[in-house]
Coordinates of C-alpha atoms and ligand atoms in Angstrom, one line a residue:
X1 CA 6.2 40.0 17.5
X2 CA 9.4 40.5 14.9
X3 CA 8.6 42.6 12.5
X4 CA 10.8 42.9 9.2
X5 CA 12.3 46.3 8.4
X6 CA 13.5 47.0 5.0
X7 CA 16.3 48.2 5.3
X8 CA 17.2 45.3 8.0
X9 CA 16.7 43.3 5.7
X10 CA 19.3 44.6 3.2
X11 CA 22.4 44.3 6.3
X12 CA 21.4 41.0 7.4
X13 CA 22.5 39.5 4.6
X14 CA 25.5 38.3 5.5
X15 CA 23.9 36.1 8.9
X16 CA 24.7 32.9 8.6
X17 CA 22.6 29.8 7.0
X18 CA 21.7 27.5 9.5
X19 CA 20.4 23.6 7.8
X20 CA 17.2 23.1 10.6
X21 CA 15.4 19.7 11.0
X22 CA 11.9 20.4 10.2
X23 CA 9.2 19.9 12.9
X24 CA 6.8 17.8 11.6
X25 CA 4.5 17.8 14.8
X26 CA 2.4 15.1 14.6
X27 CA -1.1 15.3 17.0
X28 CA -5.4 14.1 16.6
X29 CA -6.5 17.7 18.3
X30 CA -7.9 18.5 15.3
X31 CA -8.9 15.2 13.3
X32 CA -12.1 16.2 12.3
X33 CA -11.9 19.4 11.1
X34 CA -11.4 20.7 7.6
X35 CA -8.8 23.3 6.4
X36 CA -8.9 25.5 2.9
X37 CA -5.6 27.2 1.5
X38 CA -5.9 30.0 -1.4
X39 CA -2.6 30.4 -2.8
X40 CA -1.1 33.5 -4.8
X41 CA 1.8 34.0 -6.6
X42 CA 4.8 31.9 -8.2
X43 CA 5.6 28.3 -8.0
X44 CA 7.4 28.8 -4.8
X45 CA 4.4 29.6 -2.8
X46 CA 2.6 27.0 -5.3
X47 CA 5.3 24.6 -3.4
X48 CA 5.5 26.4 0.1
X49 CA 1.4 25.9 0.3
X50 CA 2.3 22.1 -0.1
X51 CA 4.5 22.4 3.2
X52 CA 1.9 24.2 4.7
X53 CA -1.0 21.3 3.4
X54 CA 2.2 18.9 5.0
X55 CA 1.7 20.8 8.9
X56 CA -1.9 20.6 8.6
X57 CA -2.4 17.2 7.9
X58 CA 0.5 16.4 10.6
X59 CA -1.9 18.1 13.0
X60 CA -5.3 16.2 11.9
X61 CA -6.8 18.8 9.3
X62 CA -8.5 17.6 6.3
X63 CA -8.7 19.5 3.1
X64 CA -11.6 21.0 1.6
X65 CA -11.9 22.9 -1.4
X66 CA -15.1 24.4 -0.2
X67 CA -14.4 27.7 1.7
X68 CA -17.6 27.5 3.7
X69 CA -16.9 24.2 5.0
X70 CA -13.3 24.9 6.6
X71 CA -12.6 25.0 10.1
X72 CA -9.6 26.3 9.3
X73 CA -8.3 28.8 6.2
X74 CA -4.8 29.5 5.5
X75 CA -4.4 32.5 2.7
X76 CA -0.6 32.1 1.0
X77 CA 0.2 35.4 -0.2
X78 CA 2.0 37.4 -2.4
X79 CA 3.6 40.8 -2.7
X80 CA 4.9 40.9 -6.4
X81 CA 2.3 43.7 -7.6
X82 CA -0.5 45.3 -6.1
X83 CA -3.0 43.8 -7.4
X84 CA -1.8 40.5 -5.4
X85 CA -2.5 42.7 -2.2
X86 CA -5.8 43.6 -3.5
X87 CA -6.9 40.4 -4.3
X88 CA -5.9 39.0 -0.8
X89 CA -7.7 42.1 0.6
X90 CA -10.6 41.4 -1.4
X91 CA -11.0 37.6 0.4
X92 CA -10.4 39.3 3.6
X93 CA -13.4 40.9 3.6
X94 CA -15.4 37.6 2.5
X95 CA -13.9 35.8 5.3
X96 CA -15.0 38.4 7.9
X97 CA -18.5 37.7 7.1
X98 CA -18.2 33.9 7.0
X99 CA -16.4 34.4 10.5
X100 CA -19.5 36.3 12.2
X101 CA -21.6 33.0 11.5
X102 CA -18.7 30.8 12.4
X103 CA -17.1 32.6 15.6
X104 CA -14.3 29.2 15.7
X105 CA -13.3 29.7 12.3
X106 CA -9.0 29.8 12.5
X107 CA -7.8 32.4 9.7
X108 CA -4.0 32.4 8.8
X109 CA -2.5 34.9 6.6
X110 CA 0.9 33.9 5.2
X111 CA 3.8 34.4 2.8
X112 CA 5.3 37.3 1.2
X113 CA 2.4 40.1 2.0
X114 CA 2.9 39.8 5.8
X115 CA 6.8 40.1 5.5
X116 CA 6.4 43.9 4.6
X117 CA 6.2 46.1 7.8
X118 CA 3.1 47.9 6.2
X119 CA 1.3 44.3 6.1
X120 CA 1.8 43.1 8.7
X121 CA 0.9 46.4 10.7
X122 CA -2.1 47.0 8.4
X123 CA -2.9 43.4 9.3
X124 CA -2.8 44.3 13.2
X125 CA -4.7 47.0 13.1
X126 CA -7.3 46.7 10.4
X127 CA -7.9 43.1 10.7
X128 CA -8.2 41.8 13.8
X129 CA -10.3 38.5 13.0
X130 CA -7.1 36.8 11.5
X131 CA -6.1 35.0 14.1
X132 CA -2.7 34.2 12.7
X133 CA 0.0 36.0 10.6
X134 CA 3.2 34.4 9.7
X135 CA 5.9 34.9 6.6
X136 CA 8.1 32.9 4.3
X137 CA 11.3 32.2 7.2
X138 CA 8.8 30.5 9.7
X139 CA 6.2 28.4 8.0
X140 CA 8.2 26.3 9.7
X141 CA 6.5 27.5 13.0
X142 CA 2.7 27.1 11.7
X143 CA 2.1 24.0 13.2
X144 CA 3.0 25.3 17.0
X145 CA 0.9 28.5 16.6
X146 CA -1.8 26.9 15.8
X147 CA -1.9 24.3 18.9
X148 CA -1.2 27.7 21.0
X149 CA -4.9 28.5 19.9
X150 CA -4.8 31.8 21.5
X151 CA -7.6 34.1 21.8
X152 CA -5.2 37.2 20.8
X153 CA -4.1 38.0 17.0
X154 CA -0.7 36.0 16.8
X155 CA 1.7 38.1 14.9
X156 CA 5.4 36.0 14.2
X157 CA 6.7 36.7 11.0
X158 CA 10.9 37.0 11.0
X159 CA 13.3 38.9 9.0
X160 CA 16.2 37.3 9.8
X161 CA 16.5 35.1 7.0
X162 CA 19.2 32.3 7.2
X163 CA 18.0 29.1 7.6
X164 CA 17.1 26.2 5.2
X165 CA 14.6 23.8 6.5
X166 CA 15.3 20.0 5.6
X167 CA 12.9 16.5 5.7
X168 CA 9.7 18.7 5.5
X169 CA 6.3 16.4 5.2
X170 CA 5.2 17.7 2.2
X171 CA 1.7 16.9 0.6
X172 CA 2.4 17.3 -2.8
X173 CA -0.4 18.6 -5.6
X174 CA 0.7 15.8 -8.1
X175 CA 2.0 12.5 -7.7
X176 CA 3.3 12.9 -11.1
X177 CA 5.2 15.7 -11.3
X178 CA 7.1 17.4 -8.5
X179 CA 8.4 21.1 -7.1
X180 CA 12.2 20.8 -5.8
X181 CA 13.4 23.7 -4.1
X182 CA 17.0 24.0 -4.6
X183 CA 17.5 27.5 -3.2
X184 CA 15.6 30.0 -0.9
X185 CA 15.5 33.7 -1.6
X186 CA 16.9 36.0 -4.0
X187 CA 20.4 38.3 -4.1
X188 CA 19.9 40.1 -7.0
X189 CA 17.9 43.6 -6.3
X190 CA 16.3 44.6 -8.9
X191 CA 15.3 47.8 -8.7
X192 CA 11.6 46.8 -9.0
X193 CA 11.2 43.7 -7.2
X194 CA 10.1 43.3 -3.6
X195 CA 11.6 39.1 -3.9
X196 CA 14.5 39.9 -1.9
X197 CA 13.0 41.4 0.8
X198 CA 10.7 39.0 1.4
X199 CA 12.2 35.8 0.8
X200 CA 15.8 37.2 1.9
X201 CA 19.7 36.5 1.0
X202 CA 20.1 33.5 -1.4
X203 CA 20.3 30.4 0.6
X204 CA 21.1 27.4 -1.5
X205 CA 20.9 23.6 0.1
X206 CA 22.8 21.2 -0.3
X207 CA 23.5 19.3 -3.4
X208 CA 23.6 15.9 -1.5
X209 CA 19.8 16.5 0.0
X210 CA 18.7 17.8 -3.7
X211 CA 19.9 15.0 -5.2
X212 CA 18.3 12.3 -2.3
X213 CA 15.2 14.0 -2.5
X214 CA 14.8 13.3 -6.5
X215 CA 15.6 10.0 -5.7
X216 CA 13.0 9.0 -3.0
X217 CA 10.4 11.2 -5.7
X218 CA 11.6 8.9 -8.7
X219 CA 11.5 5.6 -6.3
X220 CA 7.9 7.0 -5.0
X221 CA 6.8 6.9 -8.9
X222 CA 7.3 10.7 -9.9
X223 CA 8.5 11.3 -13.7
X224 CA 9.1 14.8 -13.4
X225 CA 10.6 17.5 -11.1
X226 CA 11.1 21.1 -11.2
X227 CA 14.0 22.8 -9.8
X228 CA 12.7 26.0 -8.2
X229 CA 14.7 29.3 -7.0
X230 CA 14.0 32.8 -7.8
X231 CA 17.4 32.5 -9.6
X232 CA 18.2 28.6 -10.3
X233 CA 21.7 29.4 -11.9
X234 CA 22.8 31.5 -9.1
X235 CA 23.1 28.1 -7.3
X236 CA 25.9 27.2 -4.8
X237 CA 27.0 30.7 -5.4
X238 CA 26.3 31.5 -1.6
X239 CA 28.1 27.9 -0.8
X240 CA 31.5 27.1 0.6
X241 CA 31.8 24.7 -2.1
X242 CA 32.9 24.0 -5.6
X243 CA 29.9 23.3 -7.2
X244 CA 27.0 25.2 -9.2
X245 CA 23.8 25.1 -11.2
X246 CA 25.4 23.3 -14.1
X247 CA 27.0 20.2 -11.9
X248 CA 23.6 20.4 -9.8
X249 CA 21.6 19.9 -13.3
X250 CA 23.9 17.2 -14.8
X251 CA 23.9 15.1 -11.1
X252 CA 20.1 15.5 -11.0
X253 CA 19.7 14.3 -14.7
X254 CA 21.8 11.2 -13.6
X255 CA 19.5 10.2 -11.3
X256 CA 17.6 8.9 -14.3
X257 CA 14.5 10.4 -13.7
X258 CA 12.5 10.7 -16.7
X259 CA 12.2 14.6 -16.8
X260 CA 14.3 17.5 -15.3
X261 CA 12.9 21.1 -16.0
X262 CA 13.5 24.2 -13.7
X263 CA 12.7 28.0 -13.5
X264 CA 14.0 30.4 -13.3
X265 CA 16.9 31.1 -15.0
X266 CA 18.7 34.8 -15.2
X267 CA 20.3 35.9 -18.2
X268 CA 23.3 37.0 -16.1
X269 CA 24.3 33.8 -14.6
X270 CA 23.5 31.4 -17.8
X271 CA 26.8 29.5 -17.9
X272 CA 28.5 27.7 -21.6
X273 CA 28.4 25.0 -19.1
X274 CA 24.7 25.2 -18.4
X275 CA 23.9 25.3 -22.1
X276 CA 26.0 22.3 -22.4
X277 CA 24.7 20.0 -19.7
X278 CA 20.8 20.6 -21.1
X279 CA 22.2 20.0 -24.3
X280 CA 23.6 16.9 -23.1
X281 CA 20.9 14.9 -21.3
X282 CA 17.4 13.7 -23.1
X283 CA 15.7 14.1 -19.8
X284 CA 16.4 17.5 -19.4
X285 CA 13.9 18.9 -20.9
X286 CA 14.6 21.8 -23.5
X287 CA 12.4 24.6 -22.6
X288 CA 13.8 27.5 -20.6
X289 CA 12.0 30.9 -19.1
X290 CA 14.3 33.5 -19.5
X291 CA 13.0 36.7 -18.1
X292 CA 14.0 40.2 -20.3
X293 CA 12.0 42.4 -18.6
X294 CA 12.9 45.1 -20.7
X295 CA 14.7 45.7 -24.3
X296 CA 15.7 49.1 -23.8
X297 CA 19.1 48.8 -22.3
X298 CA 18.5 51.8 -20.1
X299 CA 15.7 50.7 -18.6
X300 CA 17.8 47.3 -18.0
X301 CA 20.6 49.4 -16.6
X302 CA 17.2 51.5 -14.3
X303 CA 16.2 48.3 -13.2
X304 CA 19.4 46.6 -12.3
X305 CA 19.2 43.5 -14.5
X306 CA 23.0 43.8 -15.6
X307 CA 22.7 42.7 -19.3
X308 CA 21.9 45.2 -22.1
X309 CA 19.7 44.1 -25.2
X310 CA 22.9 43.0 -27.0
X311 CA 23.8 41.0 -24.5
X312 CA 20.3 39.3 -24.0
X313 CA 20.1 38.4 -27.7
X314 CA 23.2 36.9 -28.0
X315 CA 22.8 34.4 -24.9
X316 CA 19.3 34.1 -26.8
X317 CA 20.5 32.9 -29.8
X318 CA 23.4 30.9 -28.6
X319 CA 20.3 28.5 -26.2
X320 CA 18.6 28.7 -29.5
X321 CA 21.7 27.1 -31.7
X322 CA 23.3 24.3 -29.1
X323 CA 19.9 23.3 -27.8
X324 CA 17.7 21.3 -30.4
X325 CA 14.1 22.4 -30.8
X326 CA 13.9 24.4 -27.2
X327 CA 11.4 26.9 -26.4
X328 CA 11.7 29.8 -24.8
X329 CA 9.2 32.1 -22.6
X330 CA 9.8 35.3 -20.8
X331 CA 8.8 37.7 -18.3
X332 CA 8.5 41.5 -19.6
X333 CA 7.3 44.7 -18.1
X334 CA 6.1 47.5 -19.4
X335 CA 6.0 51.1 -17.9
X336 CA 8.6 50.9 -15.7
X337 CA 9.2 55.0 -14.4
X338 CA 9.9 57.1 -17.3
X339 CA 9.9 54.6 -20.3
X340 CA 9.4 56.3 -23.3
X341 CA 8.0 55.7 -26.9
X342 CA 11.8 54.8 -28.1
X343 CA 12.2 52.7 -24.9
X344 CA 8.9 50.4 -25.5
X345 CA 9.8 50.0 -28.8
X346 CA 13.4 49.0 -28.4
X347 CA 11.0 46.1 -26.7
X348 CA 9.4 45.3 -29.3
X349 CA 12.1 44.9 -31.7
X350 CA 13.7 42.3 -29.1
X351 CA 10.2 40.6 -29.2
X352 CA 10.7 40.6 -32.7
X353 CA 14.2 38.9 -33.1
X354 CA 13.5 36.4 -30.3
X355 CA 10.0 35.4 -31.8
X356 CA 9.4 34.2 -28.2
X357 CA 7.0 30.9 -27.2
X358 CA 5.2 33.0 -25.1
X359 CA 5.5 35.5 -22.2
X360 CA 4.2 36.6 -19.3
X361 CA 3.5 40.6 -19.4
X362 CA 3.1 43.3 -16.5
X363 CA 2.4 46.5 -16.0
X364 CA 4.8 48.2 -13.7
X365 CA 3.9 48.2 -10.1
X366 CA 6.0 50.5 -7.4
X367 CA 6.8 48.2 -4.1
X368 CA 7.2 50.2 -1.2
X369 CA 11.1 50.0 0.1
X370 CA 12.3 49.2 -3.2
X371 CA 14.4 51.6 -5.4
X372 CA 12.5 52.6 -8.4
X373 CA 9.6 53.2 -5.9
X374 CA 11.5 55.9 -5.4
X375 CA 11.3 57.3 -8.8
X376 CA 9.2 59.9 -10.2
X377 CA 6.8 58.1 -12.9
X378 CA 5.4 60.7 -15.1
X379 CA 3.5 57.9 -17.5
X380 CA -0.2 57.9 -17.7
X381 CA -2.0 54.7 -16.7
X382 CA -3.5 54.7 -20.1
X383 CA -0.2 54.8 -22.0
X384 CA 1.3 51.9 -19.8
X385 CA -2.5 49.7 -20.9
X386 CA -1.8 50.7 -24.5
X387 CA 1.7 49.3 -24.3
X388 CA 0.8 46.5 -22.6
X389 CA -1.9 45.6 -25.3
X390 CA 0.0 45.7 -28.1
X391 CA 3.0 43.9 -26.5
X392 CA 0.7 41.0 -25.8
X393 CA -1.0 41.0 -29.4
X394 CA 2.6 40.6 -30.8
X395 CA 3.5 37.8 -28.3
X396 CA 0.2 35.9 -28.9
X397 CA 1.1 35.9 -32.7
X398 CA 4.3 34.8 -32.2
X399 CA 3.1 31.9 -29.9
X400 CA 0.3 31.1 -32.8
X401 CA 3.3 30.7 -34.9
X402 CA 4.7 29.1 -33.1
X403 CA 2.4 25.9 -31.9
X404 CA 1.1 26.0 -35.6
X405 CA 5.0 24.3 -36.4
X406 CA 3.9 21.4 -34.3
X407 CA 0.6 20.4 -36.7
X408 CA 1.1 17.4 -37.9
X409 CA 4.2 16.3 -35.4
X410 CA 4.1 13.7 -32.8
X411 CA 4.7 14.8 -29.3
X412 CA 5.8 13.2 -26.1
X413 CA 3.2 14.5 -23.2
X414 CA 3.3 14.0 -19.9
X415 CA -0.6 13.5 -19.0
X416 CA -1.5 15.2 -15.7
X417 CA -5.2 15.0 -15.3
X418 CA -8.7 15.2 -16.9
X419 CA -9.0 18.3 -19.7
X420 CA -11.0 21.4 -18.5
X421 CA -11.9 21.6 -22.8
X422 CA -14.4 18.7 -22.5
X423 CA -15.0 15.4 -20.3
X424 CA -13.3 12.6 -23.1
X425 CA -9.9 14.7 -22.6
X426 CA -6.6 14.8 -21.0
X427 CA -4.3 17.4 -20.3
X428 CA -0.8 17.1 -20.3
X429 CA 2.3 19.2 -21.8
X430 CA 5.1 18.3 -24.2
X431 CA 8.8 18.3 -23.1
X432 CA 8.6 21.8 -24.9
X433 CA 6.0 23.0 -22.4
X434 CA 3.2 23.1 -24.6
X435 CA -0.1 22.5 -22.9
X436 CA -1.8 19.9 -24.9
X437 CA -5.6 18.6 -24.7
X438 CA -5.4 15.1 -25.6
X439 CA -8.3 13.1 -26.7
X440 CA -8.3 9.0 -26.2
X441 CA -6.2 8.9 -23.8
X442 CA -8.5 8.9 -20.0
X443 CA -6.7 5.9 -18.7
X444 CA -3.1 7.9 -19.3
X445 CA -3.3 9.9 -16.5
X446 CA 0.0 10.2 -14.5
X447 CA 1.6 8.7 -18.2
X448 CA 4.7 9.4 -20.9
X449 CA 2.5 9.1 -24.1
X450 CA 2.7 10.0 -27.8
X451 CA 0.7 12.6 -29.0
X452 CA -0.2 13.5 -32.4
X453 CA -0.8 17.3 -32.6
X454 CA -4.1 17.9 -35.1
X455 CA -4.4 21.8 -34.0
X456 CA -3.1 24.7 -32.4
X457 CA -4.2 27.7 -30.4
X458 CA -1.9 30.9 -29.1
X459 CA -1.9 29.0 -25.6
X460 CA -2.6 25.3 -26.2
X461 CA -2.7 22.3 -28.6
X462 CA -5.2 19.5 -29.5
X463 CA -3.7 16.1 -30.1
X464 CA -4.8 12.5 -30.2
X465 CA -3.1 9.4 -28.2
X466 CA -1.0 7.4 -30.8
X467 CA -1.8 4.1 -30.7
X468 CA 0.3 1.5 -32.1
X469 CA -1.4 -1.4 -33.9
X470 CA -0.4 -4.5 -32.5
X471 CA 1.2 -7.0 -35.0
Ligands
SAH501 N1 13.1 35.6 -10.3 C1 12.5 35.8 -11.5 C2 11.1 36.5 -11.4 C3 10.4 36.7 -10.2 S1 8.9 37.7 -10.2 C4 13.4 36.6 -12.4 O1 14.2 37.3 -11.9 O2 13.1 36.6 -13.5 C5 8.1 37.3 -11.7 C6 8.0 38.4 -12.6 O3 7.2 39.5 -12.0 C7 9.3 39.1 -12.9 O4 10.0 38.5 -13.9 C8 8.8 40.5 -13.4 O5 8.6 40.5 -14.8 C9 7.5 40.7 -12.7 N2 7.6 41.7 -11.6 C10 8.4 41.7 -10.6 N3 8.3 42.9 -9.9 C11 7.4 43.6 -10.5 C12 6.8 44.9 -10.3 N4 7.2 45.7 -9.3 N5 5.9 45.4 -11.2 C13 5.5 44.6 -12.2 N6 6.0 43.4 -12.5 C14 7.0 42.9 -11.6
SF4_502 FE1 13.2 39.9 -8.3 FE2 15.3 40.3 -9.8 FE3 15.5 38.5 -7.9 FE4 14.0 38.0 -10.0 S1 16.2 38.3 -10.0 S2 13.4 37.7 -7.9 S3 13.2 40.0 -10.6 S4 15.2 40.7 -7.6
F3S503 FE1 4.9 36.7 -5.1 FE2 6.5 36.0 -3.2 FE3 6.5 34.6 -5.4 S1 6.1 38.1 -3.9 S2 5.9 36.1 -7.0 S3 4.8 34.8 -4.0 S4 8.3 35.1 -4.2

């Protein structure tokens, strides 16, 4: 058993990065038996979970969506608040009693939960039926502790942190649209955020295997990839080379594939030459999350982000002026330790001036080992809800506002699959990252088709396929 520490992890970051073959094992031992995977958390254990689907069918597993028909159930975890550990808790509990009628069952807990000491411990003592526990360095390692089938609780989950896995069998959620990782971990510390402890030091790869695996996806019929990384424009920064995120961007947009996108981009590192390069190519697609957090430049300075509100609006309104019609979403949190009246508000005049597409909102959740954990928060729950609320009423107006523009426009969408908003519909989303329900179009799935927008919602758009009469 290797157990992170903490504080380990903060020294080991200067171990170096290793480039590893991936295993692949291939074997029948288990070729008619079922697995299920729950996943939690961002698009990187969205994407991890597909490496993970990749090791299981490599060993004979089967996927089933049905919980109660698995042989074999992998839980992908997260760490970011605690309400991720509840949830994960929560299923725990179900599984224990699916497991007293099914004594065979294999339960695997992965990902970021298990790479905090208290986890993986708690896991250890508390929960004995999980057979296996493993973190985000050695999913890698899956595969062989499942074919060591021991009777014992099987505890690996590493904190050294410096090695990039290559030629993974991935078994990929869309054959449409595709997650590229183009960097592990996270350097930044924010005072909040429990990312770098659990994913580690910022490993980038290499911008020769980025740019071959966009190739094989575009020759394998994908239109779309996403470049993922806790911090996409801190790319190469951790390489012995000369390139970064805005030569990575403009050599991935040259492969010609039909649309680049990635997330997610700090405001520290956002280059002239980044703006220039998704200014420059029509296939990079002009929508970018950038996470404020905050507005109050103290709390920014509290939580480590290294920009103050000035700062952030400026490199707001300069995307906003050299790139044509993009869109912009954030991350914000409210409550952080001692944020006063002044300080939310100073938020909400940000909101204000950036009018943003949409956000994603949080109420502030201490992480054991991090800093601010460490400080005294004096708000009341109740104060930290009412913030929250009225912060999202303002951002769902603006959003309103926003997808009401696009009435009456025709949109390209890329159509992923059949609508959840009724049985004749699509969905898909515009190169704006507007999720669009589009009727007539059922044989577009997995298409580039034109879209005209009838209506708008605070979180979606209707449209209607664009047919062209024939002449
Ligand atoms: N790497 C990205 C975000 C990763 S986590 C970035 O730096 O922007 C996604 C979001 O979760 C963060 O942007 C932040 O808004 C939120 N978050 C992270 N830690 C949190 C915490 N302790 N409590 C509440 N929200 C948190
Ligand atoms: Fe967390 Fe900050 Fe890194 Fe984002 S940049 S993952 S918020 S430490
Ligand atoms: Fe959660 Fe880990 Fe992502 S903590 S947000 S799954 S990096």
């Amino acid at each position: 058993m290797n157990l992170p520490n903490m504080q380990e992890a903060r020294l080991r970051t200067d171990a170096l990065v290793e480039v590893i073959e991936a295993k692949n094992i291939k074997s029948d031992r288990f070729k008619n038996k079922k697995y299920f995977i729950r996943t939690y958390g961002c698009q990187m254990n969205v994407h991890d979970s597909e490496e993970i689907k990749g090791i299981l069918e490599n060993l004979g597993f089967k996927e089933t969506l049905e919980v109660q028909d698995a042989d074999l159930v992998v839980l992908n975890t997260c760490a970011i608040r605690e309400n991720a550990h509840d949830k994960v808790f929560g299923f725990l509990g179900r599984l224990k009693h699916l497991k007293k009628d099914k004594p065979d069952l294999i339960i695997c807990v992965g990902g970021c939960m298990p790479q905090e000491e208290s986890v993986a411990n708690l896991l250890k003592e508390k929960y004995p039926f999980v057979n296996i526990v493993f973190g985000t360095h050695n999913i890698n390692d899956l595969g062989t502790l499942i074919l060591e089938e021991s009777k014992k609780q099987l505890i690996e989950v590493y904190s050294i942190e410096g090695n990039v896995y290559e030629h993974m069998d991935y078994v990929r959620d869309s054959k449409f649209t595709a997650w590229v990782n183009i960097m592990y971990g996270c350097d930044k510390f924010c005072t909040y955020c429990i990312v770098p402890f659990t994913r580690g030091k910022q490993r980038s790869r290499k911008m020769a295997e980025i740019i071959k695996e966009v190739e094989k996806l575009k020759e394998e019929g994908y239109l779309e990839v996403t470049l993922l990384g806790q911090n996409v424009n801190a790319y190469g920064k951790d390489l012995d080379s000369d390139y970064d995120f805005a030569t990575l961007l403009e050599n991935v947009a040259k492969t010609g594939i039909k649309r680049v996108r990635f997330v997610t981009s700090h405001p520290w590192d956002f280059t002239d030459e980044m703006i220039n390069v998704i200014a420059g190519f029509e296939n990079i697609m002009p929508y970018i999350h950038l996470p404020l957090q905050s507005g109050s430049s103290k709390i920014l300075k509290l939580m480590g982000r290294r920009y103050t509100q000035e700062e952030y609006i400026a490199l707001y309104n300069k995307i906003k002026s050299k790139i044509k019609n993009v869109s912009i979403t954030t991350d914000i949190i409210v409550g952080f330790p001692n944020e006063t009246d002044e300080d939310f508000a100073e938020t909400l005049k940000v909101v204000n001036e950036c009018k943003f597409d949409g956000a994603f909102t949080f109420i502030y959740s201490p992480r054991e080992g991090t800093p601010a954990s460490k400080i005294k928060d004096t708000i009341p729950l109740e104060v930290k809800e009412q913030r929250l609320y009225k912060l999202n009423e303002l951002i769902n107006s603006y959003s309103l506002e926003h997808n009401k523009k696009y009435i009456g426009k025709t949109e390209e969408v890329l159509v992923l699959g059949p609508s959840e908003k009724g049985e004749d519909k699509v969905y898909g989303y515009t190169k704006t990252m507007k999720l669009v329900n589009v009727s007539n179009a059922k044989d577009d799935i997995g298409k580039l088709i034109l879209v005209y927008i009838t209506d708008a919602k605070s979180f979606s758009l209707d449209g209607e396929k664009v047919i062209f009469a024939k002449n």
